[in-house]
Structures are given as structure tokens and as C-alpha cells.
Short mmCIF file of C-alpha atoms in Angstrom, two decimals:
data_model
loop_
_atom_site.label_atom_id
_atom_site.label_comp_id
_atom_site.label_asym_id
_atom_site.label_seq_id
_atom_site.Cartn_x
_atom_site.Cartn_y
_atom_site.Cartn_z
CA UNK R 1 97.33 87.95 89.48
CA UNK R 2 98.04 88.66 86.00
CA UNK R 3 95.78 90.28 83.55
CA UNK R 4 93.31 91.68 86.20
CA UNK R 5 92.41 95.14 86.51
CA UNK R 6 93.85 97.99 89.14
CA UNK R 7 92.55 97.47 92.48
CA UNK R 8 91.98 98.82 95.92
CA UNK R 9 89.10 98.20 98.55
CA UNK R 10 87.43 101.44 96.93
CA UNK R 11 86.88 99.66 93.82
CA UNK R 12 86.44 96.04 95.16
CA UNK R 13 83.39 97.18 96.82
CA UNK R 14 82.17 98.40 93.08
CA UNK R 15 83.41 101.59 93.04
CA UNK R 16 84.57 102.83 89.55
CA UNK R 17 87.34 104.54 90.18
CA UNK R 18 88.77 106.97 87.65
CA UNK R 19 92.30 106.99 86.70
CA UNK R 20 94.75 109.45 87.72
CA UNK R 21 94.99 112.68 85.51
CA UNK R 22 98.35 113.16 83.39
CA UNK R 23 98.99 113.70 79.83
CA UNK R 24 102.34 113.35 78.27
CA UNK R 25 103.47 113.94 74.59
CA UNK R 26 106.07 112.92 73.03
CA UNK R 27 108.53 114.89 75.37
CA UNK R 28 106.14 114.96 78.22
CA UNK R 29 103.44 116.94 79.56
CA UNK R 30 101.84 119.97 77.59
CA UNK R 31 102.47 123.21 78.03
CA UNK R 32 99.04 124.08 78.58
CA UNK R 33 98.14 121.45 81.06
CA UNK R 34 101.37 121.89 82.51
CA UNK R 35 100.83 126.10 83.43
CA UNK R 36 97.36 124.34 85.00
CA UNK R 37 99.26 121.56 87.00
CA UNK R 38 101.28 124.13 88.53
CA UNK R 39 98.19 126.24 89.87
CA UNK R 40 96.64 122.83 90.79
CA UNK R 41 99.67 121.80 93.10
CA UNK R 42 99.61 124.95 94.77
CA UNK R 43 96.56 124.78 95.77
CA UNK R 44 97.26 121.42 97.81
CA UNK R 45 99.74 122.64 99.64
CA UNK R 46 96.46 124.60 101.46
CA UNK R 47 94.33 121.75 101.32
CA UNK R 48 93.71 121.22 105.27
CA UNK R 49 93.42 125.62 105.69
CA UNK R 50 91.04 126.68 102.25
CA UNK R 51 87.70 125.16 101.78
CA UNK R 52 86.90 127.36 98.67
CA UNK R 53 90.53 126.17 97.51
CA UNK R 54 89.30 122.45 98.11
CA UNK R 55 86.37 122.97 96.19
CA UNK R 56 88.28 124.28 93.12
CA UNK R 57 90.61 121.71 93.20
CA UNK R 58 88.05 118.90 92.67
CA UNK R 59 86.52 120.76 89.75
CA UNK R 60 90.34 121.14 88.42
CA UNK R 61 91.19 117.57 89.16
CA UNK R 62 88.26 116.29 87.49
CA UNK R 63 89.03 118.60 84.22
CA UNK R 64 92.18 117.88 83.45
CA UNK R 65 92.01 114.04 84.32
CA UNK R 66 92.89 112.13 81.05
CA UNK R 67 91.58 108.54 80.77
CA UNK R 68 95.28 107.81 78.34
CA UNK R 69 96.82 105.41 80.52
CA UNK R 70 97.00 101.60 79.14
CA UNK R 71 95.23 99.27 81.51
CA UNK R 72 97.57 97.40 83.90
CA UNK R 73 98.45 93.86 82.92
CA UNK R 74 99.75 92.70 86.06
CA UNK R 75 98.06 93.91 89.29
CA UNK R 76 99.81 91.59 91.91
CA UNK R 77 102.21 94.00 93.36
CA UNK R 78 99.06 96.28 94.02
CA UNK R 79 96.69 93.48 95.46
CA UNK R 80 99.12 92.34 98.57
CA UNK R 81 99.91 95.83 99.19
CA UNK R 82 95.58 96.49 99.56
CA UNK R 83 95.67 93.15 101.80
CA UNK R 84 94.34 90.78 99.14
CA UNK R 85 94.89 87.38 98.25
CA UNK R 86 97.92 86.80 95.21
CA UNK R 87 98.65 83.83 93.51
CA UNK R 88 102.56 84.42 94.35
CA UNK R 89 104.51 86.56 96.23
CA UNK R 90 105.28 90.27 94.41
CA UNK R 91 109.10 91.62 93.95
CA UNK R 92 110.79 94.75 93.15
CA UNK R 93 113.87 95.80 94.42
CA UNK R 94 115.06 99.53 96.31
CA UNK R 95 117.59 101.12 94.14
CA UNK R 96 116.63 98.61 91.32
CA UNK R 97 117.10 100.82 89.13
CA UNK R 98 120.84 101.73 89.98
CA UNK R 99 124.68 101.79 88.94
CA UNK R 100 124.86 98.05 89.23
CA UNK R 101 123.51 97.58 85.72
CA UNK R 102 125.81 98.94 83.00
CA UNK R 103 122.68 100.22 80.76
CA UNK R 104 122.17 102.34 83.73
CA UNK R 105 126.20 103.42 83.84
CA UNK R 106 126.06 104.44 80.37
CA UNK R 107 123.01 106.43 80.09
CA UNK R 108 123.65 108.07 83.09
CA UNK R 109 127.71 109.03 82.18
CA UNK R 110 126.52 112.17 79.83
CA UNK R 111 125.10 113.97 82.69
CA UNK R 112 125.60 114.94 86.24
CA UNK R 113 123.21 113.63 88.82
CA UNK R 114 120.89 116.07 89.45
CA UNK R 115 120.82 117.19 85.79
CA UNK R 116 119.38 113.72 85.28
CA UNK R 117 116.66 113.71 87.71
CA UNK R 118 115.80 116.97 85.96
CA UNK R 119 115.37 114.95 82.59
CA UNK R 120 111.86 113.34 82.27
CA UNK R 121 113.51 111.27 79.18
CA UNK R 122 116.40 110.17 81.23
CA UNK R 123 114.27 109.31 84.31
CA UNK R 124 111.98 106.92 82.17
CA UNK R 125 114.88 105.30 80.45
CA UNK R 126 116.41 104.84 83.97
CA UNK R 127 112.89 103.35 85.56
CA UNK R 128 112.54 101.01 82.66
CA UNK R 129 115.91 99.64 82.27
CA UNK R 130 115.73 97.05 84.97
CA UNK R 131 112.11 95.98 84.37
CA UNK R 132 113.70 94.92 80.47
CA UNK R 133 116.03 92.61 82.25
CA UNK R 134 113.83 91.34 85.35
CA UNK R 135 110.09 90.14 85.54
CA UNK R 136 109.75 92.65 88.30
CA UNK R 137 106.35 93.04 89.77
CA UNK R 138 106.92 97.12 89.80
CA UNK R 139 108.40 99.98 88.79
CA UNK R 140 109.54 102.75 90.91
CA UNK R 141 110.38 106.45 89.98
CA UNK R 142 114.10 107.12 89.06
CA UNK R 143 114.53 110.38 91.47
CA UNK R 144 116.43 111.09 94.34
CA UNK R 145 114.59 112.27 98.17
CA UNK R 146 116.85 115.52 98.06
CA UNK R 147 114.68 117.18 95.24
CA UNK R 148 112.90 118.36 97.78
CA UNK R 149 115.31 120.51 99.44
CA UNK R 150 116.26 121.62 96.10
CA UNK R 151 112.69 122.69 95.57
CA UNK R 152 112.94 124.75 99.08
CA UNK R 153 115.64 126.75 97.74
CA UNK R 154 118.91 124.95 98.84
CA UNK R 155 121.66 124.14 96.54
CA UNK R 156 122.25 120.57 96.49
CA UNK R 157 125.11 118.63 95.02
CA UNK R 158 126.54 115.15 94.22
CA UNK R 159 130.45 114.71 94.74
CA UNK R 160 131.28 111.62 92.91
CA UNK R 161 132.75 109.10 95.93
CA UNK R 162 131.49 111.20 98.50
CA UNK R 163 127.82 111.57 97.88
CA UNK R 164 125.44 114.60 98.34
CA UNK R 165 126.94 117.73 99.60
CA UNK R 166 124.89 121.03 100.86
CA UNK R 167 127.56 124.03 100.68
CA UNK R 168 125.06 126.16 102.89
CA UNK R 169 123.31 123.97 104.92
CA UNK R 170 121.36 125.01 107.91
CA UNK R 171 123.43 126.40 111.05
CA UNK R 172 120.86 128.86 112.62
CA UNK R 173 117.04 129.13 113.32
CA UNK R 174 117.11 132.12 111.09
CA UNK R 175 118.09 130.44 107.99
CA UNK R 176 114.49 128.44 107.91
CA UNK R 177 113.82 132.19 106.72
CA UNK R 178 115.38 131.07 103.57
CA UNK R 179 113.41 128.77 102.59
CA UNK R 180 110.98 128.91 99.97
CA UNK R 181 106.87 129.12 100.67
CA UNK R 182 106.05 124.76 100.94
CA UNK R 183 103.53 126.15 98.26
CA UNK R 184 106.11 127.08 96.01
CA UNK R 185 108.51 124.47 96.32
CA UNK R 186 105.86 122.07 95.19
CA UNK R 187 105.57 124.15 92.00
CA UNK R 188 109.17 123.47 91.52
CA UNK R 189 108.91 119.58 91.10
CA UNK R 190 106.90 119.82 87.81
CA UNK R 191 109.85 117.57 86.32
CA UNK R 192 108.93 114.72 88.35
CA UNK R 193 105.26 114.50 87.46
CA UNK R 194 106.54 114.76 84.22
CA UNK R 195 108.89 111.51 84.17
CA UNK R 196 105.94 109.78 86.03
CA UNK R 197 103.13 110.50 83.59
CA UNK R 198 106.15 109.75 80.75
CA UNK R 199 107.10 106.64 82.14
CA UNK R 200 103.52 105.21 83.32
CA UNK R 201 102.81 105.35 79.29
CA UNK R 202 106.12 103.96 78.23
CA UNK R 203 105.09 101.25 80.60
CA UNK R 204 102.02 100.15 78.71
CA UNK R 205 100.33 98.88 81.79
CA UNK R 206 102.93 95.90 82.04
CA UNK R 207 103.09 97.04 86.17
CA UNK R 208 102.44 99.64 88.53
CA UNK R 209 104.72 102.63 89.20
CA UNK R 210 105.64 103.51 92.47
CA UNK R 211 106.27 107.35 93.53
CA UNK R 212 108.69 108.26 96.49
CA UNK R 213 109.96 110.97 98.99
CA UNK R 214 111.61 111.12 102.18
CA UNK R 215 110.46 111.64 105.17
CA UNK R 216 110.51 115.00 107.19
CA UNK R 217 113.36 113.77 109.48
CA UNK R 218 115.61 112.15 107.09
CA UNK R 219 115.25 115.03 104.88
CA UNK R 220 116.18 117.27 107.60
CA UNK R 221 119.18 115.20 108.66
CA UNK R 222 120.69 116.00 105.49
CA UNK R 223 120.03 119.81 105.44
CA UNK R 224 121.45 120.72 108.88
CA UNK R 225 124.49 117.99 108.12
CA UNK R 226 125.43 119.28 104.74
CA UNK R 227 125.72 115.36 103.31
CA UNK R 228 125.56 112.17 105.12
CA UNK R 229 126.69 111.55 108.46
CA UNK R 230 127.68 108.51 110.82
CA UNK R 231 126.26 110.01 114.08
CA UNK R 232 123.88 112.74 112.81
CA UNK R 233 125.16 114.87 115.73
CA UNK R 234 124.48 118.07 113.96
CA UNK R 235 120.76 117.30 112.90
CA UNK R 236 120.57 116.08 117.18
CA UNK R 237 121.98 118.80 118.25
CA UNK R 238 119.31 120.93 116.91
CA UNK R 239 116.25 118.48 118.18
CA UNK R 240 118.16 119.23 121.61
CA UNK R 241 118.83 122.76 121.77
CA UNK R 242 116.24 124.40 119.06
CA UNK R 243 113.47 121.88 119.81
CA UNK R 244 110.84 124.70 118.28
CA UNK R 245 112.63 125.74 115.00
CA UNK R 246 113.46 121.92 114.63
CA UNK R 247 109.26 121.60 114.32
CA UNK R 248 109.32 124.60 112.37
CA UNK R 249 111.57 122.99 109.95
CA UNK R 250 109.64 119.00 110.30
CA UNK R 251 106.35 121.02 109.53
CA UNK R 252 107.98 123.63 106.55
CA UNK R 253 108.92 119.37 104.98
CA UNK R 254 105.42 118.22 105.68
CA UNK R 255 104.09 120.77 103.79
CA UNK R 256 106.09 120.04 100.89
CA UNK R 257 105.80 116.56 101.06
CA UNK R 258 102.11 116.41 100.72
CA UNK R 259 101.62 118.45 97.91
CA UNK R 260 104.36 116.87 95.89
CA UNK R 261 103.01 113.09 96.48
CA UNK R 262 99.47 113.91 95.78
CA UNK R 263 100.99 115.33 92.64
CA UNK R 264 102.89 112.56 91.98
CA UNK R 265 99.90 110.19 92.03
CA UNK R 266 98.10 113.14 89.88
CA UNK R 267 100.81 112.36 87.42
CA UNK R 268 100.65 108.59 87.52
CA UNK R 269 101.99 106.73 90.65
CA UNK R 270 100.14 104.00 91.35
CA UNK R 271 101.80 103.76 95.09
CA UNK R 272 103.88 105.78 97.39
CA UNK R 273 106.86 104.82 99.75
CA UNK R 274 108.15 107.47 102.26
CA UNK R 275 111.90 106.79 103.28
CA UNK R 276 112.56 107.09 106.58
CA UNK R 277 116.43 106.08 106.01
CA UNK R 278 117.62 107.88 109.23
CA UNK R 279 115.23 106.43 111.81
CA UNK R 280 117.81 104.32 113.65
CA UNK R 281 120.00 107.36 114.36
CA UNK R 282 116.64 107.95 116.97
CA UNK R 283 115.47 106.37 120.19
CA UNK R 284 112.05 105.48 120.78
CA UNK R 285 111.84 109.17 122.58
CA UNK R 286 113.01 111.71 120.28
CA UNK R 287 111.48 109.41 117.06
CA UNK R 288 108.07 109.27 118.90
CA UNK R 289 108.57 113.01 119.18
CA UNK R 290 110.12 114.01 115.99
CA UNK R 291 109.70 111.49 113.39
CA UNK R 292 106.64 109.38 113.85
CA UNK R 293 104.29 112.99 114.61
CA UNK R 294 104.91 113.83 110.98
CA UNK R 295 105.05 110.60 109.23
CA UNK R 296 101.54 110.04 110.49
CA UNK R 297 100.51 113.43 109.09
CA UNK R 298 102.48 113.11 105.52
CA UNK R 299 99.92 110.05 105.49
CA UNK R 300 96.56 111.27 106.63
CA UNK R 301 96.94 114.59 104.85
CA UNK R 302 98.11 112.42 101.51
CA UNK R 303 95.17 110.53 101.62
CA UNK R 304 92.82 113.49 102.36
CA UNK R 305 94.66 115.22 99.54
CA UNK R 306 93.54 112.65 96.90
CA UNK R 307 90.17 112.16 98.24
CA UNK R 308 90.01 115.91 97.58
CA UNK R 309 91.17 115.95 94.34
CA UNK R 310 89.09 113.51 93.29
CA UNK R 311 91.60 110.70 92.62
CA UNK R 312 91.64 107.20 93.56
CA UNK R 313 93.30 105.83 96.70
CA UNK R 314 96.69 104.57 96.63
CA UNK R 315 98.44 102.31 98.60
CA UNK R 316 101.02 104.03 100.62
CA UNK R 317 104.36 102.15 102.41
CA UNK R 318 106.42 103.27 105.12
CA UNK R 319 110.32 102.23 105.40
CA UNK R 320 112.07 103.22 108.53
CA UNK R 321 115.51 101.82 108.66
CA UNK R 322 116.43 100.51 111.48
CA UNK R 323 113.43 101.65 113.06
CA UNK R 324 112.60 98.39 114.45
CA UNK R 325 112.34 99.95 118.38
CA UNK R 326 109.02 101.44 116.46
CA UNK R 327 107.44 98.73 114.70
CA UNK R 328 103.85 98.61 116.10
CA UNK R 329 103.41 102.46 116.22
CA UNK R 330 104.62 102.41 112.18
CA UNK R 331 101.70 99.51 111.46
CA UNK R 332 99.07 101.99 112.83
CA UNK R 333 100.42 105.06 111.13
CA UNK R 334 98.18 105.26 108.50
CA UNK R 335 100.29 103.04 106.06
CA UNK R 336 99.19 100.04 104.20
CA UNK R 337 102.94 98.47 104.05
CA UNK R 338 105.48 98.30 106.19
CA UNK R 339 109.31 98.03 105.02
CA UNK R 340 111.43 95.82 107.00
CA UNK R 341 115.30 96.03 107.41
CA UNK R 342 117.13 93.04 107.37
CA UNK R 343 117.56 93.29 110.96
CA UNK R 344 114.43 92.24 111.90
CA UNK R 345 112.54 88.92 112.36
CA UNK R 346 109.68 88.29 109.55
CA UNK R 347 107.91 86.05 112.02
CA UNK R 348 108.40 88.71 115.26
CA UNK R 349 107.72 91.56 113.12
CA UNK R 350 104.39 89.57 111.97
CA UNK R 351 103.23 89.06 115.64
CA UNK R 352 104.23 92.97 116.52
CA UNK R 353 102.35 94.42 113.96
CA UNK R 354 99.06 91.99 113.73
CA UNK R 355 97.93 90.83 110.20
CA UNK R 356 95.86 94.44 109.27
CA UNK R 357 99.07 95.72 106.91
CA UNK R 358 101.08 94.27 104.40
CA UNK R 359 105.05 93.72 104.93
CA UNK R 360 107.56 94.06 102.76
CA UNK R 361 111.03 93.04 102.74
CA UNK R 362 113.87 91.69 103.84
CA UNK R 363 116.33 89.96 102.59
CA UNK R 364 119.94 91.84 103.51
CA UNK R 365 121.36 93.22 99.96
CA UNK R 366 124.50 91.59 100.78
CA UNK R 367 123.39 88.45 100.72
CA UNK R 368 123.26 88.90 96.47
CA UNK R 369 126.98 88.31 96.81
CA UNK R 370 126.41 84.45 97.43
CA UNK R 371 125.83 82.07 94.64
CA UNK R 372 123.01 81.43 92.88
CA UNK R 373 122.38 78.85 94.55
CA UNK R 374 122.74 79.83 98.13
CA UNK R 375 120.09 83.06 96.69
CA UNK R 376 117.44 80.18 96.15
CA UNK R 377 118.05 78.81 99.70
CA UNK R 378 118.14 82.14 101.69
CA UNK R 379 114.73 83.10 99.27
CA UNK R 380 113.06 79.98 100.44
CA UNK R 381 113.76 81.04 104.03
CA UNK R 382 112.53 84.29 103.36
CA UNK R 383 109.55 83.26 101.77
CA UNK R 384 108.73 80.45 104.43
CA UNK R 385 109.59 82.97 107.01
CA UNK R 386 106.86 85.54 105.77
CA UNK R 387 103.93 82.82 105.00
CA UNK R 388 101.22 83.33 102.04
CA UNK R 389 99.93 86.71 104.64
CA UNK R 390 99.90 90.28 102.71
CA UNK R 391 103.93 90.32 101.53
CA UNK R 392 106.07 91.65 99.03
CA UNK R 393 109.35 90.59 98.73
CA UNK R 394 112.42 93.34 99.02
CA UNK R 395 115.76 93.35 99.48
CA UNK R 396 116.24 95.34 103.50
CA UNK R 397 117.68 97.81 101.78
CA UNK R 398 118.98 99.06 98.42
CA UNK R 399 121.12 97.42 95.72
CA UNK R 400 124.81 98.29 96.35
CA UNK R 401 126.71 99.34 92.71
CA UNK R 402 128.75 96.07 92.36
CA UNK R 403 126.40 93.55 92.73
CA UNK R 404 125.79 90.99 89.42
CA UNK R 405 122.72 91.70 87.60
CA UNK R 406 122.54 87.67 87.26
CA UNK R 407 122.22 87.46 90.99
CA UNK R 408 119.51 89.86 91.24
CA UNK R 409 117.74 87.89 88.91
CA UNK R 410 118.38 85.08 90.38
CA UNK R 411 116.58 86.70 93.29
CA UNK R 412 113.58 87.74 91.92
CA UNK R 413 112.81 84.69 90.14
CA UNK R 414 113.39 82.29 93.21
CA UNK R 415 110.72 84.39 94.92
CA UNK R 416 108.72 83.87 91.84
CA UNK R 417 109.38 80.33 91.98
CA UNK R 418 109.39 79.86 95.43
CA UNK R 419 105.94 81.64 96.22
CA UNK R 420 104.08 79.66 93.69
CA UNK R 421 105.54 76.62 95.67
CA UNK R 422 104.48 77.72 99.13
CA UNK R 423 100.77 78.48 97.22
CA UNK R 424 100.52 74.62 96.13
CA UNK R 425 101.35 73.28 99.33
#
């Protein structure tokens, strides 16, 4: 619903909830309140250990929490991801903010990769760009999930046709030694809770921003791998034969994780999706054992974070690619959304999980390449597919560079269209 104000079940029960503490100039945060952010974020990383540290990150949160941000025009992403009734189906789109749109080509040709995701200015520019062209329903961060590892210490690049590349990536149980305190790293991301709080003004309220990470074991993948992989045989190898330093490492990401999406909701985000991208490359055995352990404490220890800090609830969404041998155990993870592949059912996945979350999903990117026309039909499947329960409509995976911006328009606005359709009838 348009117009309304931001929601949860906190606040539709008649709590007032306040809004998330940021403040952003004109280039972004203030020094001051920046040195304070810091200290703040380090204390979360010790949230579940330090009750005197819990106590004085209330009083910290509740200081420094501005009251800047514009009020939100258009709640209807937020209200099916709580559960709650919409009068059509919400959109946005992985990767929608991505090389397929030349705006996007041309702001990003004056800087490397990384350098950009460094760049509050350039991430906002990037995170608005496609919301300018589409009547998206929200916005998510422009950042990348290997931040993190950047943040623990590890030198991360991006080869142009190739991808990320890690030219010391972990080999032994004694490099974990190398790795910065999770405490630290989080002090490192201060440029992302910069581009949020930037970019949730710029956005004047016109839809809620979404904040990101990936999860422990996709994050991991790419550290002992150096870069992507086909068979992950390297990352296996060491939940085979160093079953105990491969924890070590899954709880060393936890830790960072938690810290760094609280803070990103400090900043701004008005919802969080954790990327599992590498599920599939599991069975049900080693991801019941080494992925689904930790994405069930990234969520718990998230939302005891922000209940700590004072700061309101926010819906949180899990996306396991081709994690589908998990489904039911991912709808009782601690998630309000669950991501779907294109892989899977909408009407299966419905009966596997029950009707207590919210899906989201699936349409398979490729099928952008169609015409416009065909896009309406396969949308109308979709949509009829999903029924009016808690859904927001996705693509099963990210936008792919060469797809026509016309055709992901054409996307979004046949679910628009579509929804309202299935509402009347």
C-alpha cells in the first residue's frame, strides 16, 4: 500500500517504534558521529559475551539515533515481507542495480570495483539508478558480499572477465591466525553504513532499502578457493579433512556478520537478505552441518543485536541457491522470507514451508530474453503460481549484464499489473 507508514508486527500492535540512527551530510556521515559509530559497532560484535557492553550500547544507540529520515511513501515491499495483506504483489530485482543498464556502465568506468564500493557517493548513485527507470518496490545496497573478507584482512580483487580473485587465500589452519579480531573487521565497514544512511536520504522515503551480506559458507567458499569455482573442491576439502578449523573459520564469519548487519540497519536498512549463493554445492549432510548451524545464528543474534541496541525490528530474508534439498529447515530458521531459485515449484515450495513466512522469487533471469510479450505470460504464471499469500516477486537469481532494460521493465510492471488483477478477482 502506498502512502502508509513503516511497518512490522512491533508497531502494528501500537508500538512506536523509533527510526534507525544515521546522519549523513552532504558527503556522508560526520566525523564526530562517525569516531562514535565505530566504538558502537565494536561493541556488537560482544553482544551475546558483555552485559555491561549491552547496557552501554542501548544508552549509545539511543544517543546518537537521529529522527532525519523522510517518512516512507510506499510500504508494500515491507508489509508482505512482515506477513501482511498488500494490495499487489511487491518487485525488486537481485543485481538490479547492475552492468545491464548503461547509466550504471558509465558511472562505474572511472573506477575499479572495489574502489567503488568504497565510495558512499558512487554506491548511492549506483542504488538509485534503476529505481529512476523502474517503479521498483525497493532499493537494495550497491556492495559486494566479499567486503567482508576484505574487512578480515584479505586482499581481494576483481579481474575484469574473470571475476574476484584472492592472491593469498586460505591453504592451512594456521592462516585463520591472520585474520583480523571479528571486532575489528566490523570497524572496517564504516563505508557501507555510510552509502546506506546517504542513500536512505537521497531516497526521500519513495521505498525501503534493503542491506545485504553473505553467508558464512559462501563467504568461506571464496576464501579457501581464491575466486569462484565449479566444484568448490577446495572449500570441501577442508569441511572433510579440517572439520574443526572449518568451524573456526564459519564462527570467525558469524562474528563479523552480525555486527556489520546490525550496523547496517543502524545506518538505515530497512531489511536484510543473507546470500547463501553456494548452498547447492552441499548435500543435506554437510549443509545441515555447516551452513544451516550458522545461518540460524547470523539470524537470532541479528535480531537480539537490534533489540539491544534499541532499534526496530527488521525483516530479514534468506536466499540459498539451489538449496531446495533444505527448504523447510530454511522457513524455520529465524527468517521472515524465503528466496526461491528458479528451480523450484512456487506451489511445492508453498506446501513445504507452510504459510508462517513470506516467499520471494522466482522467475529464471533468462527468461528476460523473451519478448515482451511472452514476459507478461510467464509473469501471469508466476503470479498465479504464488497466489495473493505473503510474496514478493524476484527474478531466481540476478540480472545477467546483457539483458534489455525494456524487458526488465516489462517485468516489473506485468507483476504490477498482473497482481492487481489476481486482487480483483
Amino acid at each position: 500500500m502506498s502512502g502508509g507508514p513503516e511497518l512490522s508486527p512491533e508497531r502494528s500492535r501500537g508500538f512506536n517504534m523509533a527510526t534507525p540512527w544515521a546522519d549523513a551530510g552532504r558527503g556522508g556521515v560526520r566525523a564526530g558521529r562517525a569516531a562514535r559509530l565505530v566504538a558502537v559497532r565494536t561493541v556488537l560484535a560482544h553482544l551475546h559475551t558483555h552485559a555491561r557492553a549491552r547496557a552501554r550500547l542501548t544508552m549509545e544507540a539511543k544517543e546518537l539515533r537521529p529522527q532525519g529520515f523522510p517518512e516512507l511513501k510506499n510500504d508494500t515491499f515491507l508489509r508482505a515481507a512482515w506477513g501482511q495483506d498488500t494490495d499487489y504483489t511487491p518487485v525488486w530485482c537481485m543485481r538490479q542495480a547492475g552492468r545491464y543498464l548503461p547509466e550504471f556502465r558509465e558511472t562505474r568506468a572511472a573506477q575499479d570495483f572495489f574502489s567503488t564500493c568504497r565510495s558512499p557517493e558512487t554506491c548511492c548513485e549506483l542504488t538509485l539508478q534503476p529505481l529512476r527507470r523502474f517503479p521498483l518496490d525497493a532499493a537494495i545496497i550497491f556492495s559486494d558480499i566479499l567486503v567482508v573478507p576484505q574487512a578480515l584482512g584479505m586482499e581481494v580483487t576483481m579481474v575484469p572477465g574473470k571475476g574476484p580473485s584472492f592472491p593469498e587465500p586460505l591453504r592451512e589452519e594456521r592462516d585463520l591466525e591472520q585474520l583480523r579480531d571479528p571486532a575489528v573487521a566490523a570497524s572496517e565497514l564504516g563505508y557501507v553504513f555510510q552509502a546506506i544512511t546517504l542513500t536512505r536520504k537521497r531516497l526521500d522515503g519513495r521505498v525501503p532499502l534493503i542491506g545485504f551480506a553473505g553467508a558464512p559458507w559462501t563467504l568461506m567458499t571464496y576464501m579457501v578457493e581464491g575466486g569462484g569455482s565449479s566444484t568448490m573442491a577446495q572449500a570441501k576439502r577442508w569441511l572433510y579433512q579440517r572439520p574443526q578449523a572449518s568451524h573456526q573459520l564459519l564462527r570467525i564469519l558469524t562474528d563479523t556478520l552480525v555486527p556489520y548487519l546490525v550496523g547496517q540497519v543502524a545506518a538505515g536498512a530497512q531489511a536484510l537478505q543473507l546470500f547463501e549463493s553456494h548452498a547447492g554445492h552441499l548435500g543435506p549432510q554437510l549443509f545441515t552441518k555447516f551452513a544451516l548451524p550458522y545461518i540460524r545464528d547470523v539470524a537470532k543474534r541479528v535480531k537480539s543485536g537490534l533489540q539491544e541496541a534499541g532499534l526496530a525490528p527488521v525483516p530479514m530474508i534468506i536466499f540459498a541457491k539451489d538449496g531446495h534439498f533444505a527448504l523447510e529447515e530454511l522457513a524455520q530458521a529465524g527468517y521472515e522470507v524465503v528466496g526461491l531459485d528458479w528451480t523450484l515449484a512456487p506451489e511445492k515450495a508453498r506446501e513445504r514451508v507452510g504459510k508462517n513466512v513470506t516467499l520471494q522469487g522466482n522467475l529464471d533471469p533468462c527468461a528476460l530474453y523473451a519478448s515482451q510479450e511472452e514476459i507478461q505470460r510467464l509473469v501471469q504464471q508466476m503470479l498465479n503460481d504464488f497466489g495473493c499469500q505473503p510474496y514478493i516477486a524476484n527474478l531466481g537469481h540476478g540480472l545477467y549484464p546483457d539483458m534489455d532494460p525494456e524487458h526488465v521493465g516489462a517485468f516489473v510492471d506485468a507483476v504490477h499489473r498482473h497482481s492487481r488483477l489476481l486482487r480483483q478477482n
